[in-house]
mmCIF file of N, CA and C in Angstrom:
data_model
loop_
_atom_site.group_PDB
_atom_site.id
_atom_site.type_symbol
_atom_site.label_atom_id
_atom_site.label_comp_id
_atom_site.label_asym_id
_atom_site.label_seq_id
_atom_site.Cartn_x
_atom_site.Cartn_y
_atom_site.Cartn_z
ATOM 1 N N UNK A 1 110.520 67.002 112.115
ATOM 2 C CA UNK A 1 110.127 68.374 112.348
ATOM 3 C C UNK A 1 110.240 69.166 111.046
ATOM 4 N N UNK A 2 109.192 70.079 110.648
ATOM 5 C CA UNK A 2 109.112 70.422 109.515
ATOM 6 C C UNK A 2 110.076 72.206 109.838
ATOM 7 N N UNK A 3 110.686 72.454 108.675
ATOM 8 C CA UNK A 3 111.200 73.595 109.378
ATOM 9 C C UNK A 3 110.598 74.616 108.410
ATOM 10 N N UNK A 4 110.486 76.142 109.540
ATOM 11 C CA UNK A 4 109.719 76.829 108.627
ATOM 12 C C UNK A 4 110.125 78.460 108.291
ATOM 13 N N UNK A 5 109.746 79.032 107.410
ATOM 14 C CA UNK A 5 111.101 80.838 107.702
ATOM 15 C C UNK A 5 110.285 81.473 107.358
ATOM 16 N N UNK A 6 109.934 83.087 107.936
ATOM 17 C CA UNK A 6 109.682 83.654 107.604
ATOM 18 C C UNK A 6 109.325 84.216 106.161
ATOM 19 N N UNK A 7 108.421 84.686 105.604
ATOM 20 C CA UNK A 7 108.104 85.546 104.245
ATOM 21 C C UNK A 7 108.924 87.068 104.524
ATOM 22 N N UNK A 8 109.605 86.761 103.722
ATOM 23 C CA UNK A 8 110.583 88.449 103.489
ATOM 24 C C UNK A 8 109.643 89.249 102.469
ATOM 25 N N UNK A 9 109.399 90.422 102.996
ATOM 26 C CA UNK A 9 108.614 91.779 102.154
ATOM 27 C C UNK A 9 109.681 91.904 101.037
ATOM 28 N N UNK A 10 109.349 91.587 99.521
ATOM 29 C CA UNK A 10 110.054 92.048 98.417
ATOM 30 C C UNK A 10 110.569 93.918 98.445
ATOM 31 N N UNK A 11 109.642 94.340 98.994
ATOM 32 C CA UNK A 11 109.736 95.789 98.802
ATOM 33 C C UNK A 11 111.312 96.399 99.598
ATOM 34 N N UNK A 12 110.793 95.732 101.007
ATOM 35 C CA UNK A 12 111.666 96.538 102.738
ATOM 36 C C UNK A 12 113.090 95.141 102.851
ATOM 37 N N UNK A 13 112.478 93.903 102.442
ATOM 38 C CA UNK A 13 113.258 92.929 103.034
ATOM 39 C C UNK A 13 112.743 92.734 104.685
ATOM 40 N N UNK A 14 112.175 93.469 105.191
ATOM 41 C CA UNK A 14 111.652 93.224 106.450
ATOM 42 C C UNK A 14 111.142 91.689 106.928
ATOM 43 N N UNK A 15 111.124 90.805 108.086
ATOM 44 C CA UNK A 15 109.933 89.792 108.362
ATOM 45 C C UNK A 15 108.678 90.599 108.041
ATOM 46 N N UNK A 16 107.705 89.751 107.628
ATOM 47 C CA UNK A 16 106.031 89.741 107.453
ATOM 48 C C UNK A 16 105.717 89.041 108.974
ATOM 49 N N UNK A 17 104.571 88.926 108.727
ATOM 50 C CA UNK A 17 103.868 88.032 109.940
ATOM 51 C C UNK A 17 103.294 86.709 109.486
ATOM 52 N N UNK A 18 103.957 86.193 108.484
ATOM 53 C CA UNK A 18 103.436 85.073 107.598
ATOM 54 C C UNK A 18 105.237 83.980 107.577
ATOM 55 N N UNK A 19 104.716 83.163 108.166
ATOM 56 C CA UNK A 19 105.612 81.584 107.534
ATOM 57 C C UNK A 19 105.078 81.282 106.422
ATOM 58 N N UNK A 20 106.441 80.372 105.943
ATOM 59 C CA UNK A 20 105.819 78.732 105.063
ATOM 60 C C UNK A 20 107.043 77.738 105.361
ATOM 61 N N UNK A 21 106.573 77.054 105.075
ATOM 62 C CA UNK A 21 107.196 75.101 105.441
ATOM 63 C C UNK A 21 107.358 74.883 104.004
ATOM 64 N N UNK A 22 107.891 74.067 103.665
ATOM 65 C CA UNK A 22 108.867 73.339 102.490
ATOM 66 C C UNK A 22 107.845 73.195 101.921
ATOM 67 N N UNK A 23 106.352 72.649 101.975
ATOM 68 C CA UNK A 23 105.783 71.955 101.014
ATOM 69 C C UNK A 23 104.477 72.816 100.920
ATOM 70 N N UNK A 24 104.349 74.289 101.139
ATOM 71 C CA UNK A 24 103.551 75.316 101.296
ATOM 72 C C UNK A 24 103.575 75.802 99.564
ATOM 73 N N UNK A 25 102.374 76.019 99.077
ATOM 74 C CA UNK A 25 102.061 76.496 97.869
ATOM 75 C C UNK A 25 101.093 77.612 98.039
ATOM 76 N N UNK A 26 101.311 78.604 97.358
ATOM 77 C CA UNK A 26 100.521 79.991 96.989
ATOM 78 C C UNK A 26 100.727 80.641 96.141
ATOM 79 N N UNK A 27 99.359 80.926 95.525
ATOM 80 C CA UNK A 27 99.003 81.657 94.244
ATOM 81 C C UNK A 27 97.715 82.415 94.275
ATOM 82 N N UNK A 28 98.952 83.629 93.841
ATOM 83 C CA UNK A 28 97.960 85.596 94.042
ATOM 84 C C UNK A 28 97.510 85.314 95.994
ATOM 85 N N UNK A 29 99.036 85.453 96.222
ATOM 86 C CA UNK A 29 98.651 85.521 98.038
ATOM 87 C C UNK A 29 98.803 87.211 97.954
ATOM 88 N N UNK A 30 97.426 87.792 98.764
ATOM 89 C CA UNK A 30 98.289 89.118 99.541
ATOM 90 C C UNK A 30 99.016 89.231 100.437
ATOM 91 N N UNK A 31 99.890 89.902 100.300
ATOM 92 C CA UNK A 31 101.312 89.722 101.474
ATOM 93 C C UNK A 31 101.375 91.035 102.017
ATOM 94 N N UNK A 32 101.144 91.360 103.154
ATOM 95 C CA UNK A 32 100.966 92.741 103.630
ATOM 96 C C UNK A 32 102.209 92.765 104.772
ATOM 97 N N UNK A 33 102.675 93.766 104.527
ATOM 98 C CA UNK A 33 104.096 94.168 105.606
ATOM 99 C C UNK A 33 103.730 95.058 106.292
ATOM 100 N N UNK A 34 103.948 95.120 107.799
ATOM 101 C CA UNK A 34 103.418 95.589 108.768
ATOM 102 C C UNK A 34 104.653 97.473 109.111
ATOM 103 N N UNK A 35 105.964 96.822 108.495
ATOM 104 C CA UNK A 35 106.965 98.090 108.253
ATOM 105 C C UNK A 35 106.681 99.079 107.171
ATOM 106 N N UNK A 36 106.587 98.243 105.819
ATOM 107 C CA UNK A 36 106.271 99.629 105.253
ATOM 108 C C UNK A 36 104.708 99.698 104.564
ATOM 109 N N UNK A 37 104.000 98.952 105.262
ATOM 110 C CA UNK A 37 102.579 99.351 104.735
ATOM 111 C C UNK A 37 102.187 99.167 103.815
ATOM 112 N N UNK A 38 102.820 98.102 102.776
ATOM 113 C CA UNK A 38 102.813 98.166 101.042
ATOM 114 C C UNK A 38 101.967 96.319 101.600
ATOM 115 N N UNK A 39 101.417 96.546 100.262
ATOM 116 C CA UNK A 39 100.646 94.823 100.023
ATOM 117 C C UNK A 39 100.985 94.509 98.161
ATOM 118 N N UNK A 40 101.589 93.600 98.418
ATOM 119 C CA UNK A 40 102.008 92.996 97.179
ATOM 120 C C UNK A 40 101.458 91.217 96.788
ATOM 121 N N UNK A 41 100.728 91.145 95.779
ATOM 122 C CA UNK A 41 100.964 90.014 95.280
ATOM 123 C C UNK A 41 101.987 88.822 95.467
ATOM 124 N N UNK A 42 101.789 87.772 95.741
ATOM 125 C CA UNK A 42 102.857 86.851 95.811
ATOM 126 C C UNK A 42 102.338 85.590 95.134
ATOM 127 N N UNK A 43 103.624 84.796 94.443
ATOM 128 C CA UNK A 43 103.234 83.358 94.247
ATOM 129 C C UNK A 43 104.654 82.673 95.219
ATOM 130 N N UNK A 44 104.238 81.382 95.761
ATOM 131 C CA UNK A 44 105.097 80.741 96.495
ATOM 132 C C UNK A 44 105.126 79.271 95.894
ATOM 133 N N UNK A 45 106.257 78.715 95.692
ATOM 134 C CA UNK A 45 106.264 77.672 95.478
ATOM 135 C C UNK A 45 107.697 76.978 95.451
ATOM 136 N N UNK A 46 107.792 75.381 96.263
ATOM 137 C CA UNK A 46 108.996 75.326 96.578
ATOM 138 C C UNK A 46 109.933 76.041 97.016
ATOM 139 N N UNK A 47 109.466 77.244 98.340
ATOM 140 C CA UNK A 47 110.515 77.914 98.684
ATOM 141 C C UNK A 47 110.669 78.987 98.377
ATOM 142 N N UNK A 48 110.546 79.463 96.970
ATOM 143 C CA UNK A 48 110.960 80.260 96.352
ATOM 144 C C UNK A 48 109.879 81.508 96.201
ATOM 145 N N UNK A 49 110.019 82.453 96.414
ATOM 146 C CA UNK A 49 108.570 83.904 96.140
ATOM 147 C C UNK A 49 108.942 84.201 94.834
ATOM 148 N N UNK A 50 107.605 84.554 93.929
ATOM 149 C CA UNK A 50 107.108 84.867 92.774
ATOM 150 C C UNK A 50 106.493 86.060 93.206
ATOM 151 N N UNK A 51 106.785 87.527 92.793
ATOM 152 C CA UNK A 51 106.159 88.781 92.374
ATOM 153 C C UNK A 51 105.061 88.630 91.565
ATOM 154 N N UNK A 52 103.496 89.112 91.451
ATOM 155 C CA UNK A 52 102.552 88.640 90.732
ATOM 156 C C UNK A 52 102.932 90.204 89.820
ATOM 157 N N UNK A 53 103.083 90.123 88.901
ATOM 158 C CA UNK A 53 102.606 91.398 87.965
ATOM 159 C C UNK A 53 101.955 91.698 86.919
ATOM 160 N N UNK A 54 100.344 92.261 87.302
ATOM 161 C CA UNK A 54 99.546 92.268 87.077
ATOM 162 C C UNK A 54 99.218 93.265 85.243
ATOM 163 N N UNK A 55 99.055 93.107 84.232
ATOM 164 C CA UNK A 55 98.892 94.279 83.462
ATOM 165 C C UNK A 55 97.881 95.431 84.047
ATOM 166 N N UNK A 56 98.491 96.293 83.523
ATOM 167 C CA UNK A 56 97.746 97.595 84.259
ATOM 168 C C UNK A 56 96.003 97.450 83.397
ATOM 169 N N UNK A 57 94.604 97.849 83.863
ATOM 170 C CA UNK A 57 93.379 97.674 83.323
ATOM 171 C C UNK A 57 93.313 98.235 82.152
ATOM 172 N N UNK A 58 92.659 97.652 81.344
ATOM 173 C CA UNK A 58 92.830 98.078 80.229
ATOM 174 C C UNK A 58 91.218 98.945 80.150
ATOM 175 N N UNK A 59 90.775 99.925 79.259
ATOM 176 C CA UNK A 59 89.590 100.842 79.521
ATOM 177 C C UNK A 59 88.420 99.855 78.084
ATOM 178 N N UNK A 60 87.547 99.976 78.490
ATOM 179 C CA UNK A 60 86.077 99.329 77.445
ATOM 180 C C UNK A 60 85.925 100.017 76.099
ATOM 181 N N UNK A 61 86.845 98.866 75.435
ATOM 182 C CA UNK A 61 86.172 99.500 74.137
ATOM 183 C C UNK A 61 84.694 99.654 73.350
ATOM 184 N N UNK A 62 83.896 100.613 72.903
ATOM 185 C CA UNK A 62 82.722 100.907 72.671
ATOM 186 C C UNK A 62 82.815 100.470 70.644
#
C-alpha cells in the first residue's frame, strides 16, 4: 500500500485538496488553497515541497 499526505499551503499551513505518494514528482505545479485563496508555485520531489521563485519581468529594452 502506497501511503499518501496531504500538500500543506506554504503560505496558511492549511490541507490543500491535492495528495502525493512517495514517488510523485512536480515541477512549476499550481497549488491553490481553498483557506486563504493564494496560488503559489510548487516543485515536489521526494517528499519534499520546493517554493518556485520566479524573477520579477523584466521591461523590453528598445
Amino acid at each position: 500500500m502506497q501511503l499518501t499526505e496531504w500538500i500543506l499551503c506554504p503560505i496558511c499551513r492549511s490541507k490543500t485538496r491535492d495528495k502525493i505518494r512517495p514517488d510523485t514528482e512536480l515541477k512549476h505545479f499550481p497549488l491553490f488553497c481553498p483557506k486563504c485563496k493564494k496560488e503559489t508555485l510548487i516543485n515536489v520531489k521526494d517528499r519534499q515541497m520546493y517554493i518556485v521563485t520566479e524573477p520579477a519581468a523584466k521591461t523590453q529594452s528598445q
